[in-house]
CSV table of C-alpha atoms in Angstrom, one decimal:
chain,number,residue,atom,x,y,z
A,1104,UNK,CA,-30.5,-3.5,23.1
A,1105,UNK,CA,-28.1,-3.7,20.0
A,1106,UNK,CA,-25.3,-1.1,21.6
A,1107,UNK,CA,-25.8,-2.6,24.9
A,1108,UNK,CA,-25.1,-5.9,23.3
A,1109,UNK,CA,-21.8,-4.0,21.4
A,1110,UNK,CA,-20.1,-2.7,24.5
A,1111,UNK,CA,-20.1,-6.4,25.8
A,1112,UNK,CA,-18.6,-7.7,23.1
A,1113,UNK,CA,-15.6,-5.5,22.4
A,1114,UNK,CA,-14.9,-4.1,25.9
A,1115,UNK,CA,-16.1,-7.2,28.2
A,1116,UNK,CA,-17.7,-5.2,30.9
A,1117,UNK,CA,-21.2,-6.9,30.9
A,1118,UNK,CA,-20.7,-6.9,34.6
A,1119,UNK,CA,-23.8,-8.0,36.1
A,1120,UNK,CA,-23.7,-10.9,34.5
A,1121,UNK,CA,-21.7,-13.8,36.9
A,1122,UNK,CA,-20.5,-17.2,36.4
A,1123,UNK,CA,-21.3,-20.0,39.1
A,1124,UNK,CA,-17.7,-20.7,38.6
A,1125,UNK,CA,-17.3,-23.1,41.6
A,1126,UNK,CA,-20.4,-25.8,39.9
A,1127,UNK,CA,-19.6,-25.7,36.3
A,1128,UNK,CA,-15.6,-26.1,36.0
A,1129,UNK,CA,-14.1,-28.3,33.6
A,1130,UNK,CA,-11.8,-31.4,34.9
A,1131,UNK,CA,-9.1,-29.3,34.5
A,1132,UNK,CA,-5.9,-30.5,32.4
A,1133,UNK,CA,-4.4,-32.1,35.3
A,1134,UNK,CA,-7.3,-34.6,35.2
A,1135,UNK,CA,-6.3,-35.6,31.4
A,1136,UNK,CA,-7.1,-34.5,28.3
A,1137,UNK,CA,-10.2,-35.7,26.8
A,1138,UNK,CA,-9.9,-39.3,25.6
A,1139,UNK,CA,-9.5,-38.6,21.6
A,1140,UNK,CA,-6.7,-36.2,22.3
A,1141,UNK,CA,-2.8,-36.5,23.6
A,1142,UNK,CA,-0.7,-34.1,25.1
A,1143,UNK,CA,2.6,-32.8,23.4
A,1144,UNK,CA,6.1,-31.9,25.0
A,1145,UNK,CA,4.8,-28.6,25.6
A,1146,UNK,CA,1.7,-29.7,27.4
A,1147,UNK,CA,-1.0,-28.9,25.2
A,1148,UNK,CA,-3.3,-31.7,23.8
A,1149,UNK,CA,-3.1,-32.6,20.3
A,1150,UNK,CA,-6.0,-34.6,17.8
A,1151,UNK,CA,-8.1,-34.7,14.9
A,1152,UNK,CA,-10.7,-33.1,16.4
A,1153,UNK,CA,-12.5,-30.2,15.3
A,1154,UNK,CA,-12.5,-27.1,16.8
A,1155,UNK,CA,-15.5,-25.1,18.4
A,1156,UNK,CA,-15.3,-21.3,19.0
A,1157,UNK,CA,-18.0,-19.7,20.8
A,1158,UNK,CA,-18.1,-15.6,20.5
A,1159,UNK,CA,-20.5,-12.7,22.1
A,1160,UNK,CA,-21.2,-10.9,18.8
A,1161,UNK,CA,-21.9,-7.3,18.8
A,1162,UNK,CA,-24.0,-8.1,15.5
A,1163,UNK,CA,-24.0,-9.4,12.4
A,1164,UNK,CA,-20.8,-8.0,11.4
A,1165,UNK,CA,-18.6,-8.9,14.1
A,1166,UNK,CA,-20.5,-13.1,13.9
A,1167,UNK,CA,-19.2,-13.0,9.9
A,1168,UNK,CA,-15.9,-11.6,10.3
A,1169,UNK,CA,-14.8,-14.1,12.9
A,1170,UNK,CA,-16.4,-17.0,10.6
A,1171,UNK,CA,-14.8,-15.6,7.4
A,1172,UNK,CA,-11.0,-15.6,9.2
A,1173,UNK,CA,-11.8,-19.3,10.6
A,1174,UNK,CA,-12.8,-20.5,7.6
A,1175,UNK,CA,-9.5,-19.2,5.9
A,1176,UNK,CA,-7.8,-20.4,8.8
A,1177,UNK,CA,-9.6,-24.1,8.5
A,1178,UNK,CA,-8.9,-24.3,4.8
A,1179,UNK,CA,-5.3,-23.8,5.5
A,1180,UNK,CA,-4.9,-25.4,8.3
A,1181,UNK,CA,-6.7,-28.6,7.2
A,1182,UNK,CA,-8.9,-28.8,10.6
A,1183,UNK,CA,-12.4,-28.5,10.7
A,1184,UNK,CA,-13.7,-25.3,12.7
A,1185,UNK,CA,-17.1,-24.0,13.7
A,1186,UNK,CA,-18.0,-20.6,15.2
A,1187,UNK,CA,-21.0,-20.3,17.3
A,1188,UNK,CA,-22.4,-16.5,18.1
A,1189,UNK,CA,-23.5,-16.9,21.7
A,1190,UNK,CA,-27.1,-15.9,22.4
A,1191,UNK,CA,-26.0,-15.2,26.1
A,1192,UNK,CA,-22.3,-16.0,26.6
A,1193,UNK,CA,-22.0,-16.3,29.9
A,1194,UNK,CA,-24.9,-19.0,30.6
A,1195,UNK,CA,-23.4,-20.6,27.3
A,1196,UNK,CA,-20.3,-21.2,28.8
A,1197,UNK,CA,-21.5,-21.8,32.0
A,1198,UNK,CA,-23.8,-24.9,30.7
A,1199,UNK,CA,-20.7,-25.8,28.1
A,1200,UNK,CA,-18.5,-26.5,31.4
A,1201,UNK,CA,-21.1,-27.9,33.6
A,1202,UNK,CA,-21.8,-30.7,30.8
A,1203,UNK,CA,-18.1,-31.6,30.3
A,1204,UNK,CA,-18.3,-29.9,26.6
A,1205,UNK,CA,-17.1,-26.8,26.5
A,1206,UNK,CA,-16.2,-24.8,23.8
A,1207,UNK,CA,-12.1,-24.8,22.5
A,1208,UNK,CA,-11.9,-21.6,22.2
A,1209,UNK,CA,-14.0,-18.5,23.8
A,1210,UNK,CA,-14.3,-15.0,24.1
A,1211,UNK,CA,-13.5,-14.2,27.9
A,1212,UNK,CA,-13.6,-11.2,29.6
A,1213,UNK,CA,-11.0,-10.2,32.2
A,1214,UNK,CA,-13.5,-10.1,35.3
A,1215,UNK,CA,-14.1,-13.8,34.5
A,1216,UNK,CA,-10.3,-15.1,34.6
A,1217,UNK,CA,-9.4,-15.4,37.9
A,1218,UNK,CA,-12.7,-18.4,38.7
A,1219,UNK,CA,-11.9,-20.0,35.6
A,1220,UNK,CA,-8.4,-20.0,36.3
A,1221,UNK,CA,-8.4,-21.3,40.2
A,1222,UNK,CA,-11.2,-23.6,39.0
A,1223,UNK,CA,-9.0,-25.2,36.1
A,1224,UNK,CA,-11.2,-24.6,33.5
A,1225,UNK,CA,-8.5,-22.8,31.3
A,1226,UNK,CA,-5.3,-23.5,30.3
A,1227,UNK,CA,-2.6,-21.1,30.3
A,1228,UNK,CA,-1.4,-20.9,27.1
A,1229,UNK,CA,0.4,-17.4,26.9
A,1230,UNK,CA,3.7,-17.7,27.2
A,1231,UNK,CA,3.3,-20.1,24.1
A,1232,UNK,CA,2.2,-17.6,21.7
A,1233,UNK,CA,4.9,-16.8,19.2
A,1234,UNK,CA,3.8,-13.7,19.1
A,1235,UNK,CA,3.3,-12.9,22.4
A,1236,UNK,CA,5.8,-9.8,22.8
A,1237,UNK,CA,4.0,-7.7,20.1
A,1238,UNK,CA,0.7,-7.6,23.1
A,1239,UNK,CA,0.4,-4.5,24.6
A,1240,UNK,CA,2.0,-4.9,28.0
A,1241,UNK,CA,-1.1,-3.6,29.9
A,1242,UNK,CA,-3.3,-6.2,28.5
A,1243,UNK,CA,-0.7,-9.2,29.3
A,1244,UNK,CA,-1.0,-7.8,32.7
A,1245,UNK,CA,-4.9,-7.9,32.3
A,1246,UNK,CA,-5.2,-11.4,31.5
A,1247,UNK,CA,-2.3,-12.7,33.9
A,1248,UNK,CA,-2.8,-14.9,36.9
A,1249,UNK,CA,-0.6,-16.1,39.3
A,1250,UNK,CA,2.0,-15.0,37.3
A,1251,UNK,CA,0.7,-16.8,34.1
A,1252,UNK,CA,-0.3,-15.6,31.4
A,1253,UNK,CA,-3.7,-17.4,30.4
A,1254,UNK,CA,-4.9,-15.8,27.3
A,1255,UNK,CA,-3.8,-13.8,24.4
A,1256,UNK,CA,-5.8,-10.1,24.3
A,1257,UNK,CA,-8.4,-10.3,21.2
A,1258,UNK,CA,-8.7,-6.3,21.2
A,1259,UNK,CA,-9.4,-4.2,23.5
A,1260,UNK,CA,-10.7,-0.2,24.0
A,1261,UNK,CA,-10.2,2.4,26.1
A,1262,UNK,CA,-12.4,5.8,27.2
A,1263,UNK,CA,-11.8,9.4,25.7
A,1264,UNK,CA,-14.1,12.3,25.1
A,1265,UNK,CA,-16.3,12.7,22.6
A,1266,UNK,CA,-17.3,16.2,21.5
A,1267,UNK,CA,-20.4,17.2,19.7
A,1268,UNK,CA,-18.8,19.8,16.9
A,1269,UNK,CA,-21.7,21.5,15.9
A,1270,UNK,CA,-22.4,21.9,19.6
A,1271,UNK,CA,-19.4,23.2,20.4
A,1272,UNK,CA,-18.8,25.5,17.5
A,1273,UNK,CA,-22.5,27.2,18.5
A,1274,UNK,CA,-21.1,27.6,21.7
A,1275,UNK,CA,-18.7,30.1,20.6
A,1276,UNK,CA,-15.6,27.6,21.8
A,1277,UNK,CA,-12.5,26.8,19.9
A,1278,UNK,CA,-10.0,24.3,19.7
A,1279,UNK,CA,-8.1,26.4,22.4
A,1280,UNK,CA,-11.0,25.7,24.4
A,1281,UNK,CA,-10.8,21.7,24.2
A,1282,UNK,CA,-10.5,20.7,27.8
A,1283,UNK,CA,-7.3,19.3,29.2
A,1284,UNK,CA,-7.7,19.5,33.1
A,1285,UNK,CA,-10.9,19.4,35.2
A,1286,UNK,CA,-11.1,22.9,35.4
A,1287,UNK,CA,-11.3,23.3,31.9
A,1288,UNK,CA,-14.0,20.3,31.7
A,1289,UNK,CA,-16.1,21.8,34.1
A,1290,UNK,CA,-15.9,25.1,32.2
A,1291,UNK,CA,-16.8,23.7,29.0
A,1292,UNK,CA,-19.4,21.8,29.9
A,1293,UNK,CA,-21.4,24.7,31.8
A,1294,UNK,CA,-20.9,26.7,28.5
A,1295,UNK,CA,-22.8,23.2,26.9
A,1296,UNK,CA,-25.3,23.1,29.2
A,1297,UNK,CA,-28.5,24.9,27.6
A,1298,UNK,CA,-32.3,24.4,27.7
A,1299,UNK,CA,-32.2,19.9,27.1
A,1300,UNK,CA,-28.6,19.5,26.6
A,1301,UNK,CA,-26.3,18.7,29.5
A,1302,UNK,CA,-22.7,19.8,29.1
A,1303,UNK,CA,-21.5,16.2,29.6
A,1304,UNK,CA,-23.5,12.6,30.0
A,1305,UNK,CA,-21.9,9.5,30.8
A,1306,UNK,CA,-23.4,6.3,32.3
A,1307,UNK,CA,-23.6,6.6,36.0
A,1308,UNK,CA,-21.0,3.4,36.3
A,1309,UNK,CA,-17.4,2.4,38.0
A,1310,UNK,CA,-17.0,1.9,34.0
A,1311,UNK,CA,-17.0,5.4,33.4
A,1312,UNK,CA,-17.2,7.1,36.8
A,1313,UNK,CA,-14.0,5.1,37.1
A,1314,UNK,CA,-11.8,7.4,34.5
A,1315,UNK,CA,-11.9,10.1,37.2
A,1316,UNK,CA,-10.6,8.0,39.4
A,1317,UNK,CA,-7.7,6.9,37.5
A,1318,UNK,CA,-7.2,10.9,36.2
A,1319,UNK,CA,-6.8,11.7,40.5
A,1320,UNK,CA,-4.8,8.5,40.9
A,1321,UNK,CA,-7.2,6.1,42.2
A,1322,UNK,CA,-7.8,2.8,41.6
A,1323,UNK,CA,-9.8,0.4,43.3
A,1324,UNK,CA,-7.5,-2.9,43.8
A,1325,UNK,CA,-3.1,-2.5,43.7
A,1326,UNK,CA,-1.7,-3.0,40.6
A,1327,UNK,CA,-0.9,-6.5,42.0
A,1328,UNK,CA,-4.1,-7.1,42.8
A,1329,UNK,CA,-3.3,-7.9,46.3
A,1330,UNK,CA,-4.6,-4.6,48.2
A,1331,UNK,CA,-8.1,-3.6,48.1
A,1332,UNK,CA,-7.6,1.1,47.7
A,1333,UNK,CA,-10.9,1.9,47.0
A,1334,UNK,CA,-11.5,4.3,50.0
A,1335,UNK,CA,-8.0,6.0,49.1
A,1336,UNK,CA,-8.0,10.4,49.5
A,1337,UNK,CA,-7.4,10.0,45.1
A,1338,UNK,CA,-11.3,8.2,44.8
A,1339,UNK,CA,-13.0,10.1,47.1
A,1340,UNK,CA,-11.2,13.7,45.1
A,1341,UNK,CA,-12.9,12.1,41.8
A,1342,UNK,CA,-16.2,10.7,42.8
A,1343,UNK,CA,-16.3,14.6,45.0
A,1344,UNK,CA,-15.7,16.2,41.6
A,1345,UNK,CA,-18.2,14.3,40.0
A,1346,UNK,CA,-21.0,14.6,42.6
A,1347,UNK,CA,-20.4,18.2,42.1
A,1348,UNK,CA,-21.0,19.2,38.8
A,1349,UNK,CA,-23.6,16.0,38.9
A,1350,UNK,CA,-25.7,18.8,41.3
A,1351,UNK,CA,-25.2,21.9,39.6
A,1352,UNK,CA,-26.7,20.3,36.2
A,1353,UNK,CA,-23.6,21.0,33.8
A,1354,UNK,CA,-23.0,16.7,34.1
A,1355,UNK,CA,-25.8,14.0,34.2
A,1356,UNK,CA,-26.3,10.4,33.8
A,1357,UNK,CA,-27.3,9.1,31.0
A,1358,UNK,CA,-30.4,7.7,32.9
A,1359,UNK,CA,-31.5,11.0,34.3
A,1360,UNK,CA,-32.1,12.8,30.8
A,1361,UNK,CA,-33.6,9.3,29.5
A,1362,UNK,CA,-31.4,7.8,27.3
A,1363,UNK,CA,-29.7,4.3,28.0
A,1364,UNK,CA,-25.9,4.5,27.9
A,1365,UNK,CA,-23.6,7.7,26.9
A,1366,UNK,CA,-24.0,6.9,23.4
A,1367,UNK,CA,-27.5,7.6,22.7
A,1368,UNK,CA,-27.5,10.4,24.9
A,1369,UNK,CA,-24.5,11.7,22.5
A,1370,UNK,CA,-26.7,11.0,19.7
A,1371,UNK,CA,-29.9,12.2,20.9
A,1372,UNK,CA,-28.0,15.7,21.7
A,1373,UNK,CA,-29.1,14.8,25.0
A,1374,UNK,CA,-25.6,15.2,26.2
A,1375,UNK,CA,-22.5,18.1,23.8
A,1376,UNK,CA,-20.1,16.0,25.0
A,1377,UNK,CA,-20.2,11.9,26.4
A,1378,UNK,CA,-17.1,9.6,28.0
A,1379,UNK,CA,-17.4,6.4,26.1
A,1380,UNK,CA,-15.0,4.0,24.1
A,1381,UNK,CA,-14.1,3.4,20.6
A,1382,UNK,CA,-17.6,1.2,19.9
A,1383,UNK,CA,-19.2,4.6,19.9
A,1384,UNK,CA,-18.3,5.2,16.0
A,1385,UNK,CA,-20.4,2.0,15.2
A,1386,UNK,CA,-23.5,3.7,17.2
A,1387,UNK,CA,-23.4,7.2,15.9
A,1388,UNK,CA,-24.3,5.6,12.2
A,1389,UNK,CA,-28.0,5.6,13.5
A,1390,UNK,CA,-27.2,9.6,14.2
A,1391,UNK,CA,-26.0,11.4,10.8
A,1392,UNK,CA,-26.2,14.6,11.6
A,1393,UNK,CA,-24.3,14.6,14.7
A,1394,UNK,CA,-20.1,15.0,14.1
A,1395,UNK,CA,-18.1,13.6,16.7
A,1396,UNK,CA,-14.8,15.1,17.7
A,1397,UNK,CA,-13.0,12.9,19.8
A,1398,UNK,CA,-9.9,13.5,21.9
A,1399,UNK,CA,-7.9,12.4,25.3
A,1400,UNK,CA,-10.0,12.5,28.6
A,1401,UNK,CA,-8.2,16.0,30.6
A,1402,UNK,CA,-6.1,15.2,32.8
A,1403,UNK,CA,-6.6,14.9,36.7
A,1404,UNK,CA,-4.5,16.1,39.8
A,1405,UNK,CA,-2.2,12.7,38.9
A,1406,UNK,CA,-2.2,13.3,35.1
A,1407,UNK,CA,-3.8,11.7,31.7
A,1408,UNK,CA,-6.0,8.9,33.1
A,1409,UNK,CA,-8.4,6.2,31.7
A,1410,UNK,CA,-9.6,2.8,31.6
A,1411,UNK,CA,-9.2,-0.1,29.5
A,1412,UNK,CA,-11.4,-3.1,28.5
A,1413,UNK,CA,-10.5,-5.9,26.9
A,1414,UNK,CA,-11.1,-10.0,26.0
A,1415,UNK,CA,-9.2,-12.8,25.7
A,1416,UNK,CA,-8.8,-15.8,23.7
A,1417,UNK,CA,-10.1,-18.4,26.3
A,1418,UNK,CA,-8.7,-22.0,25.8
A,1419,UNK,CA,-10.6,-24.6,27.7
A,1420,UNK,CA,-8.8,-26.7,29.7
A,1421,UNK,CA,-10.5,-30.2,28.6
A,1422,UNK,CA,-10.0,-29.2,24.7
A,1423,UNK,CA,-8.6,-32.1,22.9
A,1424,UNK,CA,-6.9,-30.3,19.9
A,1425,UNK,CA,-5.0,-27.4,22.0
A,1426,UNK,CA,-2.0,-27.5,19.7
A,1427,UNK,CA,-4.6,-26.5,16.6
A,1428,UNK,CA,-6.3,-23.6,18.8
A,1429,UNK,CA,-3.4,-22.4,19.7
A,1430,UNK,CA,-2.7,-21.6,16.1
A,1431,UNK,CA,-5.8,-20.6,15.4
A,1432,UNK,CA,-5.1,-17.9,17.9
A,1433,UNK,CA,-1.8,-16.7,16.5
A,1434,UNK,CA,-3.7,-16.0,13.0
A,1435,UNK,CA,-6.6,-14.0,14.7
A,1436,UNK,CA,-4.4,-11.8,16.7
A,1437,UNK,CA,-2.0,-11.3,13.5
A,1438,UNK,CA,-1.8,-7.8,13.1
A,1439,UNK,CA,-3.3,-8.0,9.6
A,1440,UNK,CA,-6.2,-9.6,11.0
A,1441,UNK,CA,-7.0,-7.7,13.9
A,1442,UNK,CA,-7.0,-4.6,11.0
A,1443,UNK,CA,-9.7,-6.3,9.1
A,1444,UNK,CA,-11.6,-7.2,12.5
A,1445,UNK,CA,-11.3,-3.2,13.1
A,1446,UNK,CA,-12.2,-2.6,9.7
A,1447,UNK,CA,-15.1,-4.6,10.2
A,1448,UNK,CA,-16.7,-4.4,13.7
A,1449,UNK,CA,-14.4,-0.9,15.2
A,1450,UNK,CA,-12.4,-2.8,17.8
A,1451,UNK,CA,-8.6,-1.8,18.7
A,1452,UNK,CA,-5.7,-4.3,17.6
A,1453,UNK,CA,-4.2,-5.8,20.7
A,1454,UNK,CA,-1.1,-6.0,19.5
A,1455,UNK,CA,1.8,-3.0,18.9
A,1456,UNK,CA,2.9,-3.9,15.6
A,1457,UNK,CA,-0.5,-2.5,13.8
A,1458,UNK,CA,-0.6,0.7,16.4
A,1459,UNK,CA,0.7,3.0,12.7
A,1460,UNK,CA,-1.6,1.4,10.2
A,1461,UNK,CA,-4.5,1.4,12.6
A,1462,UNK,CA,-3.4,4.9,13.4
A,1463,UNK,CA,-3.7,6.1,9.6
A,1464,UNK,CA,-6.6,3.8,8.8
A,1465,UNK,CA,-8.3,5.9,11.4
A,1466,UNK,CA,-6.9,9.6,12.0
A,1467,UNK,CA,-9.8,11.1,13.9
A,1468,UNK,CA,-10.0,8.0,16.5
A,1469,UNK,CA,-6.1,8.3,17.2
A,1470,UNK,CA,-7.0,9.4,20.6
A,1471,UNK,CA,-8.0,6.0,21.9
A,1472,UNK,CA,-5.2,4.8,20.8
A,1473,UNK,CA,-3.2,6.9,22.8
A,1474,UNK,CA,-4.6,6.1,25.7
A,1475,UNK,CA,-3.2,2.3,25.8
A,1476,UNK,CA,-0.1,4.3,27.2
A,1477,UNK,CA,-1.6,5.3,30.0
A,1478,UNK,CA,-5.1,3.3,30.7
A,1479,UNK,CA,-5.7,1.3,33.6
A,1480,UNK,CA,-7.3,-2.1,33.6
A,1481,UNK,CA,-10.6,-2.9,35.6
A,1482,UNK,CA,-9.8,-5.2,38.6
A,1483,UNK,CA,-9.8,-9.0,37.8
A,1484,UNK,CA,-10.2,-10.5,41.6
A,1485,UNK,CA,-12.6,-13.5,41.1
A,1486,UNK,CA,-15.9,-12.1,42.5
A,1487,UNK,CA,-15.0,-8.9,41.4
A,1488,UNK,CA,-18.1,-8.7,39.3
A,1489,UNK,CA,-20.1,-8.6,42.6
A,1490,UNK,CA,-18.4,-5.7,44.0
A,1491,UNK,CA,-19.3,-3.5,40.5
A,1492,UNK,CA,-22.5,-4.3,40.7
A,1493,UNK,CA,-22.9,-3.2,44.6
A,1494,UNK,CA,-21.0,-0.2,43.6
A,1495,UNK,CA,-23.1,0.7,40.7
A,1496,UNK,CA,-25.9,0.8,42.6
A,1497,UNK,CA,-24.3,3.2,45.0
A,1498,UNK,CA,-22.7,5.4,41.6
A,1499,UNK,CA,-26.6,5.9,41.1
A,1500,UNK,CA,-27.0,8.0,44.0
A,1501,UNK,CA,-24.0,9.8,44.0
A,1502,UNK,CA,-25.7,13.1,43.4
A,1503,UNK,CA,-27.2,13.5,47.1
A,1504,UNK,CA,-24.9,10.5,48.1
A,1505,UNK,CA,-21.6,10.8,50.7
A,1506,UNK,CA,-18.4,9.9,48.5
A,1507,UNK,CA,-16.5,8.7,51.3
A,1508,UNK,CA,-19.1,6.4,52.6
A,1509,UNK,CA,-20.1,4.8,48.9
A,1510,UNK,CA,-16.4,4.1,48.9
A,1511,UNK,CA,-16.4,3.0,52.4
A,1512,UNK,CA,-18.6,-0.3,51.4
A,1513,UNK,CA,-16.9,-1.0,48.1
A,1514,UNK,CA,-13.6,-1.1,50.5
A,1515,UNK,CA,-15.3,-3.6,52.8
A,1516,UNK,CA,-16.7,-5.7,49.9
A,1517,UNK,CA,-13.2,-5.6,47.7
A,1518,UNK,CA,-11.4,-6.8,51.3
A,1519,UNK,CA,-13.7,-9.9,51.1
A,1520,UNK,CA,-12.5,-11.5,47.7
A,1521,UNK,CA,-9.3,-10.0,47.6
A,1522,UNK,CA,-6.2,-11.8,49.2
């Protein structure tokens, strides 16, 4: 499914999908560069060799934006460079490792770090970056390991609320009535609900379940990464609150009124109002006649709370020509390139320094900006993926499910990989 396919791409949280990190590592760098490169004083190898960058496209516009920014970058640069849109990223990867060929450079999503990482398939390559101080400091945290940083952040995006206007407005509520606390939320959306239109719909997922959570001061690992919190007093508040208004029919999943993720639902008019991130714009082209108002998730008992996703630049480990990716990273995450990326394919600049021009190329998204102040990454734990998947599954039956127990399990399972 085309949006399915979007929401990997630009906010890495294709779950589901693991890597058999353990059988399909590169050598590592430690083992020596391969045999047509050399390393330089600052440890990254250097040849003639042409670069390979392998990307998760959310479509055709994301797959020619990348290649039209290599190519200037190649003609510049003088070195050869060939994008390849992944079919199925992961499993690309995966096989490009396993074979001792991987790509140079790759789209990799924070959930995937830490088993590349301990398996020494990437190179960290961060602190390198000239630019590295204009990243957001909450994705630097995201894609740091060990206390490296591995990757620079490609873009990233964050959850808000997405309002159906005309829905609204028939509603007979105002902008005074634009909810800022749960109590509001829950009051607006019982007003929403009428005959086949749920007040809110969001997927039935940590990825969006998870914004309560953060809003009531939850999380599910420390911000270190150390402590698994899952079953903390905050989650069990947010996933109570949830289950509530899940069972008196003014939220739903997206599942349960038949449409596949928020987004359709939105469209559909399935759902007045949705939880989703800023690849939602892309997906409302195929629904004209439905105006989106968009503005900060309310905030919980701990305050303004969401979630972030994000990618990095991935740099393989066994590349022969690191000194050239590295550059080729520092002109993609320029802040004039990441605008025409946004222009392009909808995806947030990663780095501060295009925040105001971002802001004014796109006044009625400014909330998802906004939240990069206050969002909280997704846990990175290698085997994390595991845990989200187990958990969604629970998520599902939250509705006639125990709070404290689902939580209870994801505990148990998070105490296993983390440590």
């Amino acid at each position: 499914m085309r949006h399915s396919r979007r929401l990997m791409a630009l906010g890495g949280i294709g779950l589901a999908a693991t890597l058999a990190l353990a059988g399909c590592g590169g050598s590592g760098f430690d083992d020596g560069p391969a045999a047509s490169g050399s390393a330089d004083g600052g440890g990254l190898t250097s040849s003639d060799d042409a670069l390979t960058i392998m990307i998760g496209s959310s479509g055709d516009a994301e797959t020619a934006a990348v290649k039209e920014a290599v190519a200037a970058w190649s003609k510049d640069s003088g070195v050869d460079a060939e994008v390849i849109a992944a079919t199925d990223l992961t499993q690309q990867l995966s096989q490009g490792f396993a074979g001792g060929n991987p790509p140079d450079l790759f789209y990799l999503a924070t959930e995937l770090l830490a088993g590349y990482a301990d398996n020494g398939s990437v190179i960290a390559y961060g602190d390198q970056l000239e630019n590295k101080d204009d990243f957001y400091p909450s994705l630097v945290t995201n894609f740091t390991y060990d206390d490296e940083f591995y990757c620079a952040p490609k873009d990233f995006s964050t959850l808000q609320l997405i309002i159906n206007k005309n829905l609204w407005d028939d509603a007979g509520l105002t902008d005074a009535d634009i909810p800022t606390d749960w109590d509001s939320l829950a009051a607006a959306a019982k007003k929403l609900t009428s005959g086949d239109t749920t007040g809110l719909v969001f997927s039935g997922e940590y990825q969006r379940v998870g914004a309560f959570m953060a809003e009531a001061g939850g999380r599910l690992v420390s911000e270190d990464g150390a402590t698994a919190v899952a079953d903390s007093q905050e989650n069990t508040d947010a996933l109570a609150y949830v289950k509530e208004h899940l069972a008196d029919g003014t939220f739903a999943y997206a599942a349960d009124v038949g449409a596949g993720w928020g987004g359709e639902a939105f469209g559909k008019q399935l759902g007045a109002m949705t939880i989703e991130g800023n690849w939602i714009t892309g997906a409302l082209g195929d629904y004209p006649d439905v105006d989106p108002l968009v503005v900060e998730l309310p905030a919980g008992p701990a305050g303004k709370g969401t979630l972030q996703f994000t990618n990095c630049w991935g740099m393989a480990a066994d590349s022969p020509n690191q000194e050239a990716a590295l550059s080729l990273v520092e002109y993609l995450t320029t802040a004039e390139q990441q605008l025409a990326f946004s222009k392009a394919f909808g995806p947030m600049p990663s780095v501060q320094s295009a925040a105001d021009q971002w802001t004014t190329d796109n006044p009625d998204l400014a909330a998802f900006l906004a939240g990069a102040d206050y969002a909280q990454g997704v846990p990175t734990n290698d085997g994390v993926s595991d845990v989200f998947t187990d958990f969604n599954a629970q998520l599902a039956t939250l509705k006639d499910g125990d709070p404290a127990t689902i939580l209870q399990s994801v505990q148990s399972n998070l105490e296993a990989i983390v440590g």
